[in-house]
mmCIF file of C-alpha atoms in Angstrom:
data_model
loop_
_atom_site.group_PDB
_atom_site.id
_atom_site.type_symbol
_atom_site.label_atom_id
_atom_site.label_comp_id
_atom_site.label_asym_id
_atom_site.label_seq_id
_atom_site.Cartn_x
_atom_site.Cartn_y
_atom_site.Cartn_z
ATOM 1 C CA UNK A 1 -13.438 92.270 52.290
ATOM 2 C CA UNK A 2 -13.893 90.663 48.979
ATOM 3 C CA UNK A 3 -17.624 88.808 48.442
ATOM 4 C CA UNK A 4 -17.292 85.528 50.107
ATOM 5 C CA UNK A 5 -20.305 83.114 50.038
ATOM 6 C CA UNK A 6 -20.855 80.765 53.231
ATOM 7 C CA UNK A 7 -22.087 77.583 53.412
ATOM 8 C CA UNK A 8 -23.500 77.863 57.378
ATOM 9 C CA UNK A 9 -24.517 73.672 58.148
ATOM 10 C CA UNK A 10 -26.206 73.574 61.000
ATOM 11 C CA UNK A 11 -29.232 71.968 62.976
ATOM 12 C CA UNK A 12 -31.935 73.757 65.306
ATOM 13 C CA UNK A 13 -31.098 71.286 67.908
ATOM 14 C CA UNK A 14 -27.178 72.144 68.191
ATOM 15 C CA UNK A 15 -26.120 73.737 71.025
ATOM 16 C CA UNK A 16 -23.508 75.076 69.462
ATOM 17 C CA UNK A 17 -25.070 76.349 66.728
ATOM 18 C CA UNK A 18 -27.068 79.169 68.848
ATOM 19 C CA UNK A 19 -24.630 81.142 69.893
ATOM 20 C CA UNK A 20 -22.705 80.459 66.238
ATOM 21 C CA UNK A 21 -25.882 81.721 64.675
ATOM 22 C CA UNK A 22 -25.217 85.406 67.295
ATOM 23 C CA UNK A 23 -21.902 85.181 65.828
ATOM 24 C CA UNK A 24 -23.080 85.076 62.070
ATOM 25 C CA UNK A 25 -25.572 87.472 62.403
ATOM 26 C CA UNK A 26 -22.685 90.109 63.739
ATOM 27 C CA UNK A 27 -20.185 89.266 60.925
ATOM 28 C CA UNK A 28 -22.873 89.591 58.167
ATOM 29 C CA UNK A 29 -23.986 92.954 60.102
ATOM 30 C CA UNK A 30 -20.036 94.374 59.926
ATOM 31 C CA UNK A 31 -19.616 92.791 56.663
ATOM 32 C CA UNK A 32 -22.520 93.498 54.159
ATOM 33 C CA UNK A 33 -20.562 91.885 51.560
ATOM 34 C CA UNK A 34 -20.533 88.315 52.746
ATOM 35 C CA UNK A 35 -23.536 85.745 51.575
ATOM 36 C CA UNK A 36 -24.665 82.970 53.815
ATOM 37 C CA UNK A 37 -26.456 80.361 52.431
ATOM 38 C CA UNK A 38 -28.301 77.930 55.315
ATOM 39 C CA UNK A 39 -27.864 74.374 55.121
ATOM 40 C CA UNK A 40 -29.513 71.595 56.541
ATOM 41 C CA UNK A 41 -27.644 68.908 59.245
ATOM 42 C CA UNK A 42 -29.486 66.189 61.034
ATOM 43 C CA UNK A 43 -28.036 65.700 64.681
ATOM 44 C CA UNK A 44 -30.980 63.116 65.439
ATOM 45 C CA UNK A 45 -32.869 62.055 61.823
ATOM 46 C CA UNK A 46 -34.866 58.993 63.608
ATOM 47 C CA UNK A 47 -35.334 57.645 66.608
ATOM 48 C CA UNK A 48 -33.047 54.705 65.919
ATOM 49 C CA UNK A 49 -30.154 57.699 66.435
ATOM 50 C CA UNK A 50 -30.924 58.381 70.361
ATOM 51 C CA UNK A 51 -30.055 54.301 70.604
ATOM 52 C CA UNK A 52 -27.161 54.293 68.942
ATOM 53 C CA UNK A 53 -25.621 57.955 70.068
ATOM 54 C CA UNK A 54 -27.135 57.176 73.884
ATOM 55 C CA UNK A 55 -28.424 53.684 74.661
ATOM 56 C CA UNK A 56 -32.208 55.400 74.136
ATOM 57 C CA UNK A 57 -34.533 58.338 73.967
ATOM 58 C CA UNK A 58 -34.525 58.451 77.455
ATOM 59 C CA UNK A 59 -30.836 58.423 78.301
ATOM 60 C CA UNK A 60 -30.339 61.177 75.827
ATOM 61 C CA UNK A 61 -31.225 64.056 78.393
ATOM 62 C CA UNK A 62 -28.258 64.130 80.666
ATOM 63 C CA UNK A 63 -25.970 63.607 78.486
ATOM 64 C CA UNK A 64 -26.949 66.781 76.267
ATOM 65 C CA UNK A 65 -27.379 69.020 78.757
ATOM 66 C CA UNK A 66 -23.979 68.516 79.712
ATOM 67 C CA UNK A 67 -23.538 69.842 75.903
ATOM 68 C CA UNK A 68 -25.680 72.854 76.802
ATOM 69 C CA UNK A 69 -23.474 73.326 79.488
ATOM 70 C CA UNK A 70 -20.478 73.868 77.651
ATOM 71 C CA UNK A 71 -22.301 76.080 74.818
ATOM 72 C CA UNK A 72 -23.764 78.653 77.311
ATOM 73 C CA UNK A 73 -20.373 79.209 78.412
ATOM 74 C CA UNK A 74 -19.123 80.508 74.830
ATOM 75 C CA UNK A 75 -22.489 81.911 73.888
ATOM 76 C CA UNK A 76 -21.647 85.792 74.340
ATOM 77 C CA UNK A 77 -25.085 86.574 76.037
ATOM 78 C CA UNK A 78 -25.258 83.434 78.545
ATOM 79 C CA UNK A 79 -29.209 82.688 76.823
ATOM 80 C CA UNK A 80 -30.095 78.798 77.392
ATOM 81 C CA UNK A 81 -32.091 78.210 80.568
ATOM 82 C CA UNK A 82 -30.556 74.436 81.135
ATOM 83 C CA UNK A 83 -32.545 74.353 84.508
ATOM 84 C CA UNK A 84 -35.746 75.426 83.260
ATOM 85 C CA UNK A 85 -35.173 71.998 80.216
ATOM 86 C CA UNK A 86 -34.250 69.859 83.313
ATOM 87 C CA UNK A 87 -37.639 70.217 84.580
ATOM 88 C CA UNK A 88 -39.568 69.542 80.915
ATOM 89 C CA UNK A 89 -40.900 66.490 80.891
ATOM 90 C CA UNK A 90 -40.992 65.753 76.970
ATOM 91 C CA UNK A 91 -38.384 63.435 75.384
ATOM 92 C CA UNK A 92 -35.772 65.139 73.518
ATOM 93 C CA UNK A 93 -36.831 65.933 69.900
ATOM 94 C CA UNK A 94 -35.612 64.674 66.270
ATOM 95 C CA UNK A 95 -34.025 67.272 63.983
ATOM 96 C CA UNK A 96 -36.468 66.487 60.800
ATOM 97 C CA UNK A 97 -39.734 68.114 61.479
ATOM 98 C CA UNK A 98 -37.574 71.883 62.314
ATOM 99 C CA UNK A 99 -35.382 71.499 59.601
ATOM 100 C CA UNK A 100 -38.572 70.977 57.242
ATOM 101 C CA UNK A 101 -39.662 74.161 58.483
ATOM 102 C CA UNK A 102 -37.194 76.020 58.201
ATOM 103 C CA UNK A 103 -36.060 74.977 54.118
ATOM 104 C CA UNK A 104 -39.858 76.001 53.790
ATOM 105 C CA UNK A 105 -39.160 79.301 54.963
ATOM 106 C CA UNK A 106 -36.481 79.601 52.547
ATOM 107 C CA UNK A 107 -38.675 79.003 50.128
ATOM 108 C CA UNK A 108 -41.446 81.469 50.942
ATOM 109 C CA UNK A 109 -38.941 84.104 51.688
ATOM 110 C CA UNK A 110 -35.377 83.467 51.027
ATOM 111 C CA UNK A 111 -32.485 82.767 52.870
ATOM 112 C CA UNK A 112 -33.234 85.793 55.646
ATOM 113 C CA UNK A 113 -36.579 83.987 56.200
ATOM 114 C CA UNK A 114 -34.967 80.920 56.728
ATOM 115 C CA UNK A 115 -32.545 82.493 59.044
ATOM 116 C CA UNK A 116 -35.297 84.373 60.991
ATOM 117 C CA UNK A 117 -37.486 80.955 61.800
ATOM 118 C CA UNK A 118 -33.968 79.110 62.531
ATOM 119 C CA UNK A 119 -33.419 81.807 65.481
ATOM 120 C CA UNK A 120 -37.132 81.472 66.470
ATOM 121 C CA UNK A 121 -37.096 77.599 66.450
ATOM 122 C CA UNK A 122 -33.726 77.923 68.189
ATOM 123 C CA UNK A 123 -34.852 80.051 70.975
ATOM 124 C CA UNK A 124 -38.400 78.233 71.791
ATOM 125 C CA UNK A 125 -36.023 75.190 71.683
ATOM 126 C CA UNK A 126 -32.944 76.865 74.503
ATOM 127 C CA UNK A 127 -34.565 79.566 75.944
ATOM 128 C CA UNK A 128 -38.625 78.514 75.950
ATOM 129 C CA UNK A 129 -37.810 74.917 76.294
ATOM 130 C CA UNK A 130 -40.512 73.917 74.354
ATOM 131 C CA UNK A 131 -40.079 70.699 72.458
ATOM 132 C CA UNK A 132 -39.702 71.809 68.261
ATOM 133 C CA UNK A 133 -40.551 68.452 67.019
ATOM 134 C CA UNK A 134 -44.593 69.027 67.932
ATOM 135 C CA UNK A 135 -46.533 71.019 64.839
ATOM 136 C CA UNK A 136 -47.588 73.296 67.391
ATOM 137 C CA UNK A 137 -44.709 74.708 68.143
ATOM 138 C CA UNK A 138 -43.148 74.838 65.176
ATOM 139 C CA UNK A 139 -46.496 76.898 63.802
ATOM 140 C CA UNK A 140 -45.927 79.093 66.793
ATOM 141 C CA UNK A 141 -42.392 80.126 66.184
ATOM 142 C CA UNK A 142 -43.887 80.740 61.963
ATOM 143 C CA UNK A 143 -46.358 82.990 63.661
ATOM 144 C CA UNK A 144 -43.785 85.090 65.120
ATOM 145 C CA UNK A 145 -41.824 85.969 61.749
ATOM 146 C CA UNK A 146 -43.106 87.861 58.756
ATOM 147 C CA UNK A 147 -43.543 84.579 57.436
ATOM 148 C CA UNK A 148 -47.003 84.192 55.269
ATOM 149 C CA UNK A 149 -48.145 81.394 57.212
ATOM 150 C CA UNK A 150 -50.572 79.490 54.487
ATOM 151 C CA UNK A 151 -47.870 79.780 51.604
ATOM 152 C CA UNK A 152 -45.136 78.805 54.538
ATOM 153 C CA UNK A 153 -47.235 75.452 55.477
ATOM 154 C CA UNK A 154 -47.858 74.559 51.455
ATOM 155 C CA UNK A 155 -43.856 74.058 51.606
ATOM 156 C CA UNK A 156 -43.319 73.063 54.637
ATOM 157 C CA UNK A 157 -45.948 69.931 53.574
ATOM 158 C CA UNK A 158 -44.414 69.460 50.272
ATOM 159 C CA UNK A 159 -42.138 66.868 48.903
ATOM 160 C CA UNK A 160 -39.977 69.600 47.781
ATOM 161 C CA UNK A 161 -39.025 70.705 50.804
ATOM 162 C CA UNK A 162 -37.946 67.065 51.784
ATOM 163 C CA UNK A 163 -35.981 66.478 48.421
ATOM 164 C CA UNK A 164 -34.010 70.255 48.860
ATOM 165 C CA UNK A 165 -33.094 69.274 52.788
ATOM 166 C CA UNK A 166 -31.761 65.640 51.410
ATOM 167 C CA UNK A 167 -29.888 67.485 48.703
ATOM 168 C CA UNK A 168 -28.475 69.598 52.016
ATOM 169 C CA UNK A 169 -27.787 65.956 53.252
ATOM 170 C CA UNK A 170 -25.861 64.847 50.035
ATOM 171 C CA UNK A 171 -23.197 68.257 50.450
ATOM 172 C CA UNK A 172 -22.905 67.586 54.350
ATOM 173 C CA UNK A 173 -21.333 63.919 52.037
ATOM 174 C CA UNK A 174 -19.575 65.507 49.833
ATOM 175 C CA UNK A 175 -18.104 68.371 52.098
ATOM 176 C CA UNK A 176 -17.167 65.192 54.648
ATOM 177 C CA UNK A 177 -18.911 67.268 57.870
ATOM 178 C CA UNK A 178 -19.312 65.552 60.943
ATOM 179 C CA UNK A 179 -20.026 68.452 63.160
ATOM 180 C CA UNK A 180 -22.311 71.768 63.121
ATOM 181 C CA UNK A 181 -21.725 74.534 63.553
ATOM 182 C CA UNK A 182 -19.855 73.751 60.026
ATOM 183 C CA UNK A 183 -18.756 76.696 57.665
ATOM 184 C CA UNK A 184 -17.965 76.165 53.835
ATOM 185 C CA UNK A 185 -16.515 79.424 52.463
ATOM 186 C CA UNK A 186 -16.889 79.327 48.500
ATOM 187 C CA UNK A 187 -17.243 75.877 48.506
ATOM 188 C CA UNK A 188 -13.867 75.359 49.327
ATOM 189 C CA UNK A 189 -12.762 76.155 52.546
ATOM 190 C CA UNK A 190 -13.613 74.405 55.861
ATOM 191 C CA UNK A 191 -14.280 75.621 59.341
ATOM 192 C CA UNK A 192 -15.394 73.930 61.823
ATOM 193 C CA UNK A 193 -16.980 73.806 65.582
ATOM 194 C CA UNK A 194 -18.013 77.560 67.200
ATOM 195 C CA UNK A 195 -14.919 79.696 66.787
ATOM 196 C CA UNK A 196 -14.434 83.094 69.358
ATOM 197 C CA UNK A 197 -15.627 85.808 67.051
ATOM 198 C CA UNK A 198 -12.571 87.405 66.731
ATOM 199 C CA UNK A 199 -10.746 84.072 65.644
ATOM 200 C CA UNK A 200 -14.000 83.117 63.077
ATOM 201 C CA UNK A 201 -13.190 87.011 61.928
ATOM 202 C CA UNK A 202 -9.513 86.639 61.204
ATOM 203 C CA UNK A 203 -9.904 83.253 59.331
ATOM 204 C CA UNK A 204 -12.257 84.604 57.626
ATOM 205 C CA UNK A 205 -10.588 88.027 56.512
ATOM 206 C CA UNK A 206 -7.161 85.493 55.942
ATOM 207 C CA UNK A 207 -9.604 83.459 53.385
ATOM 208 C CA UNK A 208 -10.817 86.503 51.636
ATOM 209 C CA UNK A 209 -7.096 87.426 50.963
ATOM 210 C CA UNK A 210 -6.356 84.008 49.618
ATOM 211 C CA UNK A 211 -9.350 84.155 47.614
ATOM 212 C CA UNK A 212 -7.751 87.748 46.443
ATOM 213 C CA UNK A 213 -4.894 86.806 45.539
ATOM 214 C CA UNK A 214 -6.067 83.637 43.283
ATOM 215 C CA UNK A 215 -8.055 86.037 41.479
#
């Protein structure tokens, strides 16, 4: 496969995005070659969103669950425990806070960094149920990567890691996304939603030939 470089959009809170992020991790795994660059996508920025997306905050619950529903089915290892979130009592989170954290990470360590808090935001989130928006747990799910915690939380507090996820925001624009999981192969090419592997694979490999043959 030639080098491809993908643009992965995607938000700690998507559903769809944790078993996407499986996905990725196997395709970068049986193809060294391919680059994936993280990028930042807001599901819930404020709490004026849950209002307009659900009525409120507190409506928001059933209705995304029935999301989870749908995403365990196509996630290849069955992880999110959607009974043991029906029973936590804390309002569902906004995206900003975890998708600080995790551009900080990028910064401290690169894009593997980032990758490595997304998955352990992502599972505290699905499998822990614990809510990501608190500090706490964010600095938990730090702790648990090779993360240099005091250099991570100097970014993670900075207005640089605010200005570099907004930048994120201005491509999500520019790209026209409306949905993560979101792919953006060499800045050109488009895929969208959480593909079968095998499908994601062949679109992929039918890209890299395009891309091929332009060259």
């Amino acid at each position: 496969m030639k080098k491809i470089s993908i643009e992965f959009f995607h938000d700690i809170l998507c559903s769809y995005c944790f078993p996407m992020s499986f996905k990725m991790r196997k395709l970068v795994k049986e193809n060294p070659d391919i680059e994936i660059v993280h990028r930042s996508f807001a599901l819930i920025s404020n709490l004026e969103d849950f209002k307009t997306m659900f009525g409120s905050r507190e409506a928001a619950k059933e209705e995304i669950l029935s999301h989870w529903e749908h995403a365990n089915q196509i996630d290849e290892l069955h992880r999110m425990n959607i009974e043991g979130m029906k029973k936590q009592n804390f309002l569902f989170p906004i995206s900003m806070p975890s998708l600080y954290a995790v551009k900080a990470a990028g910064f401290v360590g690169g894009q593997s960094a980032y990758w490595d808090l997304f998955d352990s935001l992502q599972h505290a989130f699905f499998v822990e149920n614990k809510n990501v928006e608190k500090h706490e747990v964010i600095y938990e799910c730090v702790d648990k990567t090779d993360l240099d915690h005091k250099k991570w939380k100097e970014h993670f507090d900075s207005d640089r890691v605010k200005d570099a996820v907004y930048e994120d925001f201005k491509l999500v624009a520019k790209y026209k996304i409306e949905e993560v999981p979101t792919l953006v192969i060499n800045g050109k090419y488009k895929i969208s939603g959480a593909h079968p592997y095998e499908d994601l694979l062949k679109v992929i490999n039918k890209i890299s030939e395009e891309i091929k043959n332009i060259n």
